[in-house]
PDB file of C-alpha atoms (C1' of nucleotides) in Angstrom:
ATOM      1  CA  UNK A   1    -109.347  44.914 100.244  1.00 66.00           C
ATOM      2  CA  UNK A   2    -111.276  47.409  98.175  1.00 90.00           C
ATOM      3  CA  UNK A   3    -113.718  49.379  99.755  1.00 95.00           C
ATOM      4  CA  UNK A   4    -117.492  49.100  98.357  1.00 97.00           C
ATOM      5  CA  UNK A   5    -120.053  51.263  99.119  1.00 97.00           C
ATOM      6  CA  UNK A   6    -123.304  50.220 101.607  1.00 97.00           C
ATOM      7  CA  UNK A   7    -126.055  51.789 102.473  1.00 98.00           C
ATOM      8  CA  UNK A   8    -126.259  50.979 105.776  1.00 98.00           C
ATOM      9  CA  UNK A   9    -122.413  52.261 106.567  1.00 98.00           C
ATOM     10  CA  UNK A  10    -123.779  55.347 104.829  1.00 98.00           C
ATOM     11  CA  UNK A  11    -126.648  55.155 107.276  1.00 98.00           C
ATOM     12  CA  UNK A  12    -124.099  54.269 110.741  1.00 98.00           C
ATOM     13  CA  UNK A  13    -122.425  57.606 109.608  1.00 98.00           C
ATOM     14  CA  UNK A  14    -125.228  59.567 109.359  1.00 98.00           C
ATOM     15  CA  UNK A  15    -126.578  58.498 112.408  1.00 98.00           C
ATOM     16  CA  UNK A  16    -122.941  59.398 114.236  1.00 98.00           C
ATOM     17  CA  UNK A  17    -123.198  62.470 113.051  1.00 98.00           C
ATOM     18  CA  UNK A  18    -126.078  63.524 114.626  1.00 97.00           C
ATOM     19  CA  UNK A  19    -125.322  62.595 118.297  1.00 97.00           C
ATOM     20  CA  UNK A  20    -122.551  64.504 120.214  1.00 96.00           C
ATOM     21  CA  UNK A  21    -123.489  62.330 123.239  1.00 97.00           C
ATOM     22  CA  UNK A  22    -120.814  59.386 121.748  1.00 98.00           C
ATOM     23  CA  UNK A  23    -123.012  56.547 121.811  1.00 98.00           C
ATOM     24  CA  UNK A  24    -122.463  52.617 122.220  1.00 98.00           C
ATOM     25  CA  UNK A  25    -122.851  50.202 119.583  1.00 98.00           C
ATOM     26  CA  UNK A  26    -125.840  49.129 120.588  1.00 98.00           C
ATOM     27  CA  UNK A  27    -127.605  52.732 120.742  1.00 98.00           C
ATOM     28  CA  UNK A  28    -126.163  53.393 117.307  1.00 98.00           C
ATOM     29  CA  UNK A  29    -127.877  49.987 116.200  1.00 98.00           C
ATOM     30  CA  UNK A  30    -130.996  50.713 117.673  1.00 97.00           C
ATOM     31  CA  UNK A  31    -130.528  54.471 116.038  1.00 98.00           C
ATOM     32  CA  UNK A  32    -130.201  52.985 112.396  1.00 98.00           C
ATOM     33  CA  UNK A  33    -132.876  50.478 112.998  1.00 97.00           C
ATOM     34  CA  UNK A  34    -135.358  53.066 112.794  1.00 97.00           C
ATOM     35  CA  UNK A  35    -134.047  53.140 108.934  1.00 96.00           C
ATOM     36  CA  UNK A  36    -133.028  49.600 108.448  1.00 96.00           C
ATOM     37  CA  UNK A  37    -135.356  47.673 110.226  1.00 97.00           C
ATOM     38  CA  UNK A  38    -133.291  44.492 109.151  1.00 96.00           C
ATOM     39  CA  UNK A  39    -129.526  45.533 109.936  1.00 98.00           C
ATOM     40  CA  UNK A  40    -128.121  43.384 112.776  1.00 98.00           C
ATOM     41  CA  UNK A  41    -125.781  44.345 115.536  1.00 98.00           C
ATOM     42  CA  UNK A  42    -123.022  42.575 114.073  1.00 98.00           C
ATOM     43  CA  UNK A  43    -123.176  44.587 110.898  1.00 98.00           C
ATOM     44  CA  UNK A  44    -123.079  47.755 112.670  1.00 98.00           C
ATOM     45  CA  UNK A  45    -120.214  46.667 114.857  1.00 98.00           C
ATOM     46  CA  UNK A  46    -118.131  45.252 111.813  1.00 98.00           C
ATOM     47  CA  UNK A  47    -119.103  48.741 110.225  1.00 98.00           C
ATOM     48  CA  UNK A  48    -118.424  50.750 113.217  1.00 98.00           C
ATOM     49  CA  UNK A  49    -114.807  48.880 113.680  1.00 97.00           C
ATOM     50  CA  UNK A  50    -114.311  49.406 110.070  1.00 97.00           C
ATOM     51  CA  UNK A  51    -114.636  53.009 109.886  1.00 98.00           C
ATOM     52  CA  UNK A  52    -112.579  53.574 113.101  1.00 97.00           C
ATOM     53  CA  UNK A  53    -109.673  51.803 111.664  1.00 95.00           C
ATOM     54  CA  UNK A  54    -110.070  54.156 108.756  1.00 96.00           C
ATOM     55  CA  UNK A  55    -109.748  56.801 110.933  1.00 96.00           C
ATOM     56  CA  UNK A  56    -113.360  58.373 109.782  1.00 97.00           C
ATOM     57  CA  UNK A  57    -114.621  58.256 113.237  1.00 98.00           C
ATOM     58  CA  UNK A  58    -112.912  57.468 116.825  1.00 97.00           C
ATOM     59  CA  UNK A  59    -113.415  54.598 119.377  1.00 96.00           C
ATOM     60  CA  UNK A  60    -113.483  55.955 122.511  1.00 96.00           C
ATOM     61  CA  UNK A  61    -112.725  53.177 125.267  1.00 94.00           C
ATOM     62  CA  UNK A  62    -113.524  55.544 128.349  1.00 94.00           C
ATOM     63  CA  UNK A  63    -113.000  52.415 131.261  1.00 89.00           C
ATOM     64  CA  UNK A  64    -116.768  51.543 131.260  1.00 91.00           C
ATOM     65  CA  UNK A  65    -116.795  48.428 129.604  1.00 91.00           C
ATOM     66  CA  UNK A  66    -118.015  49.473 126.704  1.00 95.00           C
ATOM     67  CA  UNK A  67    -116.848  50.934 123.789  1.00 97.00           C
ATOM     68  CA  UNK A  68    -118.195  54.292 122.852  1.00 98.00           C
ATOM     69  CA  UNK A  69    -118.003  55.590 119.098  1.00 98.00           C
ATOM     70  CA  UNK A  70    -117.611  59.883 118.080  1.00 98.00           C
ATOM     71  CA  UNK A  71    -117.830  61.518 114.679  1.00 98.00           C
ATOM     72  CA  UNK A  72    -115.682  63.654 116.236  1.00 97.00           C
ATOM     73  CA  UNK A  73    -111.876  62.901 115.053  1.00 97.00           C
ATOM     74  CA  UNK A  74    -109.976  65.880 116.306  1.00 96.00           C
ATOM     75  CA  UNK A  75    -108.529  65.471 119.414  1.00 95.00           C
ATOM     76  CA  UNK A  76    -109.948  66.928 122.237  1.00 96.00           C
ATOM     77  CA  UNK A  77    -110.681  65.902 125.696  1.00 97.00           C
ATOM     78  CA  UNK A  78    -113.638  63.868 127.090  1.00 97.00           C
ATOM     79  CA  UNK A  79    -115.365  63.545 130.491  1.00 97.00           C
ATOM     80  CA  UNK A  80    -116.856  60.792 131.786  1.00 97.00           C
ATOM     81  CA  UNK A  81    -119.780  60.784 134.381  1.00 96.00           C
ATOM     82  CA  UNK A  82    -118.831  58.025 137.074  1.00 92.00           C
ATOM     83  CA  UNK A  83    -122.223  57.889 138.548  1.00 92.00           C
ATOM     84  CA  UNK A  84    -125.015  57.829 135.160  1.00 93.00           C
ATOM     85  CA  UNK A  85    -121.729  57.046 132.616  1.00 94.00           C
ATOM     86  CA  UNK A  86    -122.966  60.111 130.175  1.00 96.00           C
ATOM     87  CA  UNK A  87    -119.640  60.984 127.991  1.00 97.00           C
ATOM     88  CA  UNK A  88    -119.339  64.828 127.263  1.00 97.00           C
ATOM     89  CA  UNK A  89    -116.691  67.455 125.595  1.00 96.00           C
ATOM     90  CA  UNK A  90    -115.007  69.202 127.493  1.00 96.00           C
ATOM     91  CA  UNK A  91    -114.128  73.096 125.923  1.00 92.00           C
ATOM     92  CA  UNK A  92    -110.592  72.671 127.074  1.00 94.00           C
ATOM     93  CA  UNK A  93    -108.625  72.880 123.920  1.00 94.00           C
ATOM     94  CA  UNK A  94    -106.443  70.554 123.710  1.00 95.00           C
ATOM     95  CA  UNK A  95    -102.895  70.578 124.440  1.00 89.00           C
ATOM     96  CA  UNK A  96     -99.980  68.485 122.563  1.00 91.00           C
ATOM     97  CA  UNK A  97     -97.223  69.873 125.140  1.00 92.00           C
ATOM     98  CA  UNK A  98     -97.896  67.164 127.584  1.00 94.00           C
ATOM     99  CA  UNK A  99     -97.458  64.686 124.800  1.00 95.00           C
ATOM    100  CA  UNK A 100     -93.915  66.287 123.467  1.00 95.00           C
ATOM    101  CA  UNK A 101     -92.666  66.103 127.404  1.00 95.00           C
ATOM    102  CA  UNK A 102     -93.532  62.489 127.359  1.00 96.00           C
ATOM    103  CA  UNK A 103     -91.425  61.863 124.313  1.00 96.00           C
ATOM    104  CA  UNK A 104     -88.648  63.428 126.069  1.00 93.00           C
ATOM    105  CA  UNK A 105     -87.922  61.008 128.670  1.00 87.00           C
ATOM    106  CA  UNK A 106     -89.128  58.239 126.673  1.00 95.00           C
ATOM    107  CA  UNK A 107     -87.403  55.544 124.531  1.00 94.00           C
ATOM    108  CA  UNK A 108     -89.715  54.729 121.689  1.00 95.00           C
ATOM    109  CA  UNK A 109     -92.487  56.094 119.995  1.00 96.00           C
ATOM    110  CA  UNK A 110     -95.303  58.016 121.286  1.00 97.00           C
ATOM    111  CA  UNK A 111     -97.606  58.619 119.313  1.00 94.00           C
ATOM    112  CA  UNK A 112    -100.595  60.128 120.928  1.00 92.00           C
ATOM    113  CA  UNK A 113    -102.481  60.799 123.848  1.00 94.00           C
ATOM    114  CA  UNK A 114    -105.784  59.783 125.133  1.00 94.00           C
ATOM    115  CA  UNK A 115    -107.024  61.941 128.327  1.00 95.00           C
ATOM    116  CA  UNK A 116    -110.520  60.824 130.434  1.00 96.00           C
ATOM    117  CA  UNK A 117    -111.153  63.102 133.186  1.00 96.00           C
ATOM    118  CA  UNK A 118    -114.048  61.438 135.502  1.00 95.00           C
ATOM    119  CA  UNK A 119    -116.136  62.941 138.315  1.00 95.00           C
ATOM    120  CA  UNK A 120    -119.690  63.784 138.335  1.00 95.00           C
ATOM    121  CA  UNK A 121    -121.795  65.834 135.762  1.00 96.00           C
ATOM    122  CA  UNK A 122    -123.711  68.348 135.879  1.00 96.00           C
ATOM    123  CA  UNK A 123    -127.149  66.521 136.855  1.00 94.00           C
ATOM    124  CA  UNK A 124    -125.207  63.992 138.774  1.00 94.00           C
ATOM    125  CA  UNK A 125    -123.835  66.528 140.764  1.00 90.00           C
ATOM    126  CA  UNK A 126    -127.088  67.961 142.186  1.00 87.00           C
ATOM    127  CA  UNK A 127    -127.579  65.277 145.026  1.00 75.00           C
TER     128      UNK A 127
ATOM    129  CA  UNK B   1    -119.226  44.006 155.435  1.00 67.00           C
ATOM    130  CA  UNK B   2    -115.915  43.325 157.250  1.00 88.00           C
ATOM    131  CA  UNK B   3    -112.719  41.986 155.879  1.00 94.00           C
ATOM    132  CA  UNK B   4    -111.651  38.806 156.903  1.00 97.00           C
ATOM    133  CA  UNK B   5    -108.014  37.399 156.246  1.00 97.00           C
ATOM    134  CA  UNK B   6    -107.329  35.275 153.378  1.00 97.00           C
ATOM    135  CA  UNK B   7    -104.065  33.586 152.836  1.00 97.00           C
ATOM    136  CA  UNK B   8    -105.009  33.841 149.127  1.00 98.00           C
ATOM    137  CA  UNK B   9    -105.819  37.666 148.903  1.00 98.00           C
ATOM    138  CA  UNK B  10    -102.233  38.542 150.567  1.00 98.00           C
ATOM    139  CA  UNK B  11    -100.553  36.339 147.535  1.00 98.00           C
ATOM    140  CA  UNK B  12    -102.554  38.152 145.198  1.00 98.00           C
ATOM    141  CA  UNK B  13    -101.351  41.479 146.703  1.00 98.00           C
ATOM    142  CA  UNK B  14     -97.647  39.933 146.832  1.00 98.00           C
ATOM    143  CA  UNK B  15     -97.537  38.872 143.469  1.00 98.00           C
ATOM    144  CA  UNK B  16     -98.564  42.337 142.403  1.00 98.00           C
ATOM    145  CA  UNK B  17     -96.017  44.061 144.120  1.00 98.00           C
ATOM    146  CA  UNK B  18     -93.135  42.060 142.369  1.00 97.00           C
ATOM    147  CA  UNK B  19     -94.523  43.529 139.220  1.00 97.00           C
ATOM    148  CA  UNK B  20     -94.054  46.392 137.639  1.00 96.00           C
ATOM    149  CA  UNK B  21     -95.503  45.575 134.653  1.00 97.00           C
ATOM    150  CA  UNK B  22     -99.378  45.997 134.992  1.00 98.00           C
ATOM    151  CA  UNK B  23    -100.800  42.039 134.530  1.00 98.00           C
ATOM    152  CA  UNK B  24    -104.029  40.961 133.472  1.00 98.00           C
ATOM    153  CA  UNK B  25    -106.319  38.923 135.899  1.00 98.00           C
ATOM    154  CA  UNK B  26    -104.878  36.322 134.028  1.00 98.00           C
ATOM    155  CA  UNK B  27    -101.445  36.674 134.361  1.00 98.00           C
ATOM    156  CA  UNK B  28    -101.773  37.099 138.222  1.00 98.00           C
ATOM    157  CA  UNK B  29    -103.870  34.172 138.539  1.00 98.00           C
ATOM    158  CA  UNK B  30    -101.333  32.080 136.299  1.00 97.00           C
ATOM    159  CA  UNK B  31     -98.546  33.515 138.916  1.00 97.00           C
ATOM    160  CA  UNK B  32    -100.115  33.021 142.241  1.00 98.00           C
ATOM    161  CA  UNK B  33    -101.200  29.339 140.920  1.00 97.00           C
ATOM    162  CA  UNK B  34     -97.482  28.753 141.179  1.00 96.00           C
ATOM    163  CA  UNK B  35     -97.906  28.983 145.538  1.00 96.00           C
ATOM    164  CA  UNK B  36    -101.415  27.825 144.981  1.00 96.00           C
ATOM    165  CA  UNK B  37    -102.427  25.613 142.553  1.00 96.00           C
ATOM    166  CA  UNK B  38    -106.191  25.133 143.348  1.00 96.00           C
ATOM    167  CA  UNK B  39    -106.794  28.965 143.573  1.00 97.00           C
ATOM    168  CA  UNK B  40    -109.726  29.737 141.125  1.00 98.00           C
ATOM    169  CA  UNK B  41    -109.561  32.475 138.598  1.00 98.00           C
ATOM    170  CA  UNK B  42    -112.997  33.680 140.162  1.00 98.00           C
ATOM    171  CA  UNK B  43    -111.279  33.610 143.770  1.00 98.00           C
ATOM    172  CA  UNK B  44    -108.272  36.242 141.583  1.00 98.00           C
ATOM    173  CA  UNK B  45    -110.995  38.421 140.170  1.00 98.00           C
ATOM    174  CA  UNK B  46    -113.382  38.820 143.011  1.00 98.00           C
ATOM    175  CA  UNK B  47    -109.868  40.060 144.852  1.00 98.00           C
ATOM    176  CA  UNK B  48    -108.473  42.341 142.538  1.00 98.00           C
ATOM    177  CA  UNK B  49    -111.775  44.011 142.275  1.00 97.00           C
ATOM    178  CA  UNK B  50    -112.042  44.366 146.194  1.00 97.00           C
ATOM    179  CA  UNK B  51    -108.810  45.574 146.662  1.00 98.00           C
ATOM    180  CA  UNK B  52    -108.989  48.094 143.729  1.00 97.00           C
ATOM    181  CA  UNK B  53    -112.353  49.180 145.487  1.00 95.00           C
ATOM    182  CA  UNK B  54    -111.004  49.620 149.072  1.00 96.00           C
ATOM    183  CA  UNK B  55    -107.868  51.935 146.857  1.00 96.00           C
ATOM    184  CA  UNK B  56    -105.092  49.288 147.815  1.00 97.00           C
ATOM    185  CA  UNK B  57    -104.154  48.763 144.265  1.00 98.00           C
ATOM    186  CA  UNK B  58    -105.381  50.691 140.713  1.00 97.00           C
ATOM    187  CA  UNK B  59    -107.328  49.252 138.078  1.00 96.00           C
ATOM    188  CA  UNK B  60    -105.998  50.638 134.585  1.00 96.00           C
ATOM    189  CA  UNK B  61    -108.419  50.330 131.805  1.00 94.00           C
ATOM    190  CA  UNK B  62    -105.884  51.204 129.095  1.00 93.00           C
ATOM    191  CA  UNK B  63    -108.582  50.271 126.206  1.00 89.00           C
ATOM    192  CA  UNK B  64    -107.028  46.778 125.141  1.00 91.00           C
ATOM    193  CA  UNK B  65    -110.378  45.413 126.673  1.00 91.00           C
ATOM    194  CA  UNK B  66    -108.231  43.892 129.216  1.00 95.00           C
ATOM    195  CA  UNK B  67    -107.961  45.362 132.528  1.00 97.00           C
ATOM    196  CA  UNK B  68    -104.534  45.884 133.945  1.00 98.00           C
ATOM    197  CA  UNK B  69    -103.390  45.962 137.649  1.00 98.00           C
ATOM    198  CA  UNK B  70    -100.882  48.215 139.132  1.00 98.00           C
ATOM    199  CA  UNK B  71     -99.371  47.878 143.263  1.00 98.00           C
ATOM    200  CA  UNK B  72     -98.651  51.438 142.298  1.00 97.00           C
ATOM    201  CA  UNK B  73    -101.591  53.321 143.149  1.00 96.00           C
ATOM    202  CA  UNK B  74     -99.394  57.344 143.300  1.00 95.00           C
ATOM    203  CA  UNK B  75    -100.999  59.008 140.385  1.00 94.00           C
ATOM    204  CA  UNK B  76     -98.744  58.814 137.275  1.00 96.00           C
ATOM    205  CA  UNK B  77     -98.964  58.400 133.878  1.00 97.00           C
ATOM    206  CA  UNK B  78     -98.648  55.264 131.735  1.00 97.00           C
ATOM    207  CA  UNK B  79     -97.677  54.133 128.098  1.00 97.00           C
ATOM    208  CA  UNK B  80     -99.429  51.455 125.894  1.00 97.00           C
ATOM    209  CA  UNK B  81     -97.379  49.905 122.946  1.00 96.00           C
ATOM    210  CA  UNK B  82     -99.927  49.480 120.418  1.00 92.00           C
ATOM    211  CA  UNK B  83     -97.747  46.731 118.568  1.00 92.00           C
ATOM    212  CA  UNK B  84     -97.243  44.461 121.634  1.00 93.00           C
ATOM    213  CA  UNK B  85     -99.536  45.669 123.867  1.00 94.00           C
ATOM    214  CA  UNK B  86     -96.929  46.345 126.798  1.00 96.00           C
ATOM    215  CA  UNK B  87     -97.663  48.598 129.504  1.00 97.00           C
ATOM    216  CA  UNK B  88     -95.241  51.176 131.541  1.00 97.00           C
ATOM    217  CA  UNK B  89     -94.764  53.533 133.547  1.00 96.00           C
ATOM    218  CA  UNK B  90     -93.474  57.113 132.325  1.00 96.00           C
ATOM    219  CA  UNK B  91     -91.561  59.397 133.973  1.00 92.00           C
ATOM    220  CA  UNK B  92     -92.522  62.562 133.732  1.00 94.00           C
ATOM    221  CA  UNK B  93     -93.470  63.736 136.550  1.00 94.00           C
ATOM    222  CA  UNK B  94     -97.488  63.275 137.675  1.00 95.00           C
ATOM    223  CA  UNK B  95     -99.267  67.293 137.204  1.00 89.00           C
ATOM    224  CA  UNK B  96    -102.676  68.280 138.704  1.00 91.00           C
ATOM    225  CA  UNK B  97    -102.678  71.582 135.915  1.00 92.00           C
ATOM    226  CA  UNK B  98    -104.723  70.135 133.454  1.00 94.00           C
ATOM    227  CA  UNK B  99    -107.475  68.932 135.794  1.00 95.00           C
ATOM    228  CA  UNK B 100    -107.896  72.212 137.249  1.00 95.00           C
ATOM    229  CA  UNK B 101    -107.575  73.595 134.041  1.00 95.00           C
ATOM    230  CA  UNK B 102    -110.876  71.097 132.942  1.00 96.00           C
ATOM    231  CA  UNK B 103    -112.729  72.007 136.239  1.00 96.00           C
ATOM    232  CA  UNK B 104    -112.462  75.736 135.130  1.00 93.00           C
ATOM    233  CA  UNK B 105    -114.931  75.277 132.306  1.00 87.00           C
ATOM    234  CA  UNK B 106    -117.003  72.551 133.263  1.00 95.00           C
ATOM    235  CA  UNK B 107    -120.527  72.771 135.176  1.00 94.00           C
ATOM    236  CA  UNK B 108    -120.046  69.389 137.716  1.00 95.00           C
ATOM    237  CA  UNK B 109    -116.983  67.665 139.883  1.00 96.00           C
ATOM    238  CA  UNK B 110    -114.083  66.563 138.054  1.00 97.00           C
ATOM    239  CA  UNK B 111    -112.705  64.269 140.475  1.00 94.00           C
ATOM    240  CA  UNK B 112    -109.227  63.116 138.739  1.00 92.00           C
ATOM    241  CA  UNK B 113    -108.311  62.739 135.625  1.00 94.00           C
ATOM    242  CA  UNK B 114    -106.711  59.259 132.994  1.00 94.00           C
ATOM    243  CA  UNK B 115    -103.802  59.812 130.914  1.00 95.00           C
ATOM    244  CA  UNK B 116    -102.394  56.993 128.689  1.00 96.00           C
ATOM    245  CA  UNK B 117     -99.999  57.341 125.914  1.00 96.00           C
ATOM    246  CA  UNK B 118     -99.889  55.109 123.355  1.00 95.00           C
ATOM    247  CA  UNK B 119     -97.290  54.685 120.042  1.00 96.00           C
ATOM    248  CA  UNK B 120     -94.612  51.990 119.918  1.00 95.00           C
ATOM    249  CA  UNK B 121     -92.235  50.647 122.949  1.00 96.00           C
ATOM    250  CA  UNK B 122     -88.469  50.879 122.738  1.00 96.00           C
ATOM    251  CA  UNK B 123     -88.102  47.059 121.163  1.00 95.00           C
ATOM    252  CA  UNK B 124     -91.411  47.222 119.305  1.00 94.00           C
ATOM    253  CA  UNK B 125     -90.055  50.685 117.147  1.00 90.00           C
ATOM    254  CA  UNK B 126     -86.929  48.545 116.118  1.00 86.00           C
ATOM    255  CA  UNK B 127     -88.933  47.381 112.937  1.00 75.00           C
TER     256      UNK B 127
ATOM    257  C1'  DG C   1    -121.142  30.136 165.799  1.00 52.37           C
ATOM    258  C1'  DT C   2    -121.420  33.889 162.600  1.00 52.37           C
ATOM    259  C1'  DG C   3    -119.973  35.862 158.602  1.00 52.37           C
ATOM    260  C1'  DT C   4    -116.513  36.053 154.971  1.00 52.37           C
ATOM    261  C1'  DT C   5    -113.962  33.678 151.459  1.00 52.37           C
ATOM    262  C1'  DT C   6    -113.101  29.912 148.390  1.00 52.37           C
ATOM    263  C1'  DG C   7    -113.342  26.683 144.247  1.00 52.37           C
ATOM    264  C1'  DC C   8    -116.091  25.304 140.848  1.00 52.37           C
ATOM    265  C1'  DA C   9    -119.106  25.862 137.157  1.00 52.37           C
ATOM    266  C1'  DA C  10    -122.475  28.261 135.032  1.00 52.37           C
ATOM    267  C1'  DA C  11    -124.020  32.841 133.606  1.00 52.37           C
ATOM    268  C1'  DC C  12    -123.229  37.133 131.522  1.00 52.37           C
ATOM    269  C1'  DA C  13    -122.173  41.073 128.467  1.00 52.37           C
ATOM    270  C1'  DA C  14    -119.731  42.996 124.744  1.00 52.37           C
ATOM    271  C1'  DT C  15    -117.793  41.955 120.621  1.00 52.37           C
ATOM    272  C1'  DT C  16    -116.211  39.003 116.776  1.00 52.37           C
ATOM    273  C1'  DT C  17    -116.698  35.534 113.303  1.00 52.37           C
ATOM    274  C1'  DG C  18    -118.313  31.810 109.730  1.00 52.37           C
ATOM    275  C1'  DC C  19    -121.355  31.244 106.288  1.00 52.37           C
ATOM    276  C1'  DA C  20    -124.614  31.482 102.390  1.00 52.37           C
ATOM    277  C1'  DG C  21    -127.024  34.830 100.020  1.00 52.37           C
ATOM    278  C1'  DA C  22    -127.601  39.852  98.514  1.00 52.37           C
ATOM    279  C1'  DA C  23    -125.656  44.113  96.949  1.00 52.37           C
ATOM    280  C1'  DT C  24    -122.068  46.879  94.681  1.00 52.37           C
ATOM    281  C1'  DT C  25    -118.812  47.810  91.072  1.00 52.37           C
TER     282       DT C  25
ATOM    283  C1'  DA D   1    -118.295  38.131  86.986  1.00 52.37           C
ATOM    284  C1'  DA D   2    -115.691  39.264  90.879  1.00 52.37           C
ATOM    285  C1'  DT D   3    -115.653  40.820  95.316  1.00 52.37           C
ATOM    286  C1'  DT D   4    -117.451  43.108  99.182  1.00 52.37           C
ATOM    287  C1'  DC D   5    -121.149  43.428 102.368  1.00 52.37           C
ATOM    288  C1'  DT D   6    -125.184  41.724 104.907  1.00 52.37           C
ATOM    289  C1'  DG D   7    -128.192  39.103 108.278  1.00 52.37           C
ATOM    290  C1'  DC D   8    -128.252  35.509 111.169  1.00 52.37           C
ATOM    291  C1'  DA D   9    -126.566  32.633 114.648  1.00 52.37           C
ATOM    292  C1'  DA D  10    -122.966  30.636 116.949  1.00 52.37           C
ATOM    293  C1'  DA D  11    -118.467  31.396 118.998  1.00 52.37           C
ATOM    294  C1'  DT D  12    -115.182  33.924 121.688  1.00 52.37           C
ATOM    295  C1'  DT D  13    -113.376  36.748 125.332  1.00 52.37           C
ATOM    296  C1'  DG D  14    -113.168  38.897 129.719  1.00 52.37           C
ATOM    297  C1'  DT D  15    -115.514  39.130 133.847  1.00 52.37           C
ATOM    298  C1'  DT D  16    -119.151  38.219 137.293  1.00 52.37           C
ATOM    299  C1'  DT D  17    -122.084  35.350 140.080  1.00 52.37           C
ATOM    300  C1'  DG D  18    -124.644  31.413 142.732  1.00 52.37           C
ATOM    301  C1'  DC D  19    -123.780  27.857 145.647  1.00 52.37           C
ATOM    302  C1'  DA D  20    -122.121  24.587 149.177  1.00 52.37           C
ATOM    303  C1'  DA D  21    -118.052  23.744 151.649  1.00 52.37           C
ATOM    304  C1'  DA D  22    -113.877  25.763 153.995  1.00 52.37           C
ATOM    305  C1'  DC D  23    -111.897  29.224 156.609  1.00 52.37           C
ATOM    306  C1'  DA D  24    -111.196  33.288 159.863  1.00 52.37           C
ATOM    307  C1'  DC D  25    -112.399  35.532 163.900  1.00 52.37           C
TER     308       DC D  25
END
DNA sequence: GTGTTTGCAAACAATTTGCAGAATT
DNA sequence: AATTCTGCAAATTGTTTGCAAACAC
């Protein structure tokens, strides 16, 4: 299971990179498009899945429905709009003490940590 | 929009609160079916989603793509097993610290805040 | 009797997959 | 040449919805 290279993977990655707003599949599809007219969705999902496995970029499943996608790997904590669904950073640094407590109690292994806080944003917030 | 009785929504919610660990539509509908067999998966959605709405149970979205159901609606925190895909309850103690710690940085209304764990349960990390 | 709820089936949305051909090594 | 990757379309999965009949108040 060799790894080849592809343009349009190169292209998906490039395309991540740019957006700190952690866009869907389908945004990042319709993002590349503008350079590969011809890609299809299912080759930017299979490439999006791909990378995330290889831990080059993250999945973020934030309760929407939908599965947003950040270049982003280090972990940090994420906010997510409950009225327009926006996903932003939050400056918080992030905090592995929680995690260690967990293990304390806990018979098994835990691994990691995945924090959403939800609420309004900014824009949201004004009405 | 006023709530009228249904013989099948209280099974729903009875089923639930034998459980303590966090079914799938699915597996509720597969339970109830046992006190009555012509209820409809639709009739098991449609309820699960009005009585998360109304706050009578939670909805966990613990990114398996399958939403999980909890009688337990007290904020606390809960573990995924990555391997089997188990869900459960942890018990450290529930703390409001790190959302007002987010709140202090953040232009908008943090409303509450999603904490799963994830690594491998007790009988999955035997392997 | 009015309005809500049900069972059923069809619709839907997000994602995955099978396949033959194209691209990469 | 061998293998991975692509585009396309169909399949799959989880969930929602439209409708006529059944039920609750």
């Amino acid at each position: 299971m060799n790894l080849k290279h592809s343009r349009q993977r190169d292209s998906i990655k490039e395309f991540l990179a740019t957006r700190k707003d952690h866009p869907t599949a389908d945004v990042v599809y319709m993002g590349v498009r503008r350079i590969y007219p011809n890609i299809s969705l299912g080759t930017v999902y299979r490439n999006l899945t791909l990378l995330a496995e290889i831990g080059e970029i993250a999945r973020l499943r934030v309760g929407d429905g939908v599965d947003h996608f950040d270049y982003d790997i280090s972990p940090h904590y994420h906010f997510v709009c409950s009225r327009c669904g926006c996903v932003k950073d939050l400056e918080l640094p992030f905090s592995e003490q929680l995690t260690e407590k967990a293990r304390e109690g806990f018979t098994g292994e835990i691994e990691g940590q995945m924090t959403y806080f939800y609420g309004r944003c900014a824009e949201c917030s004004r009405e």
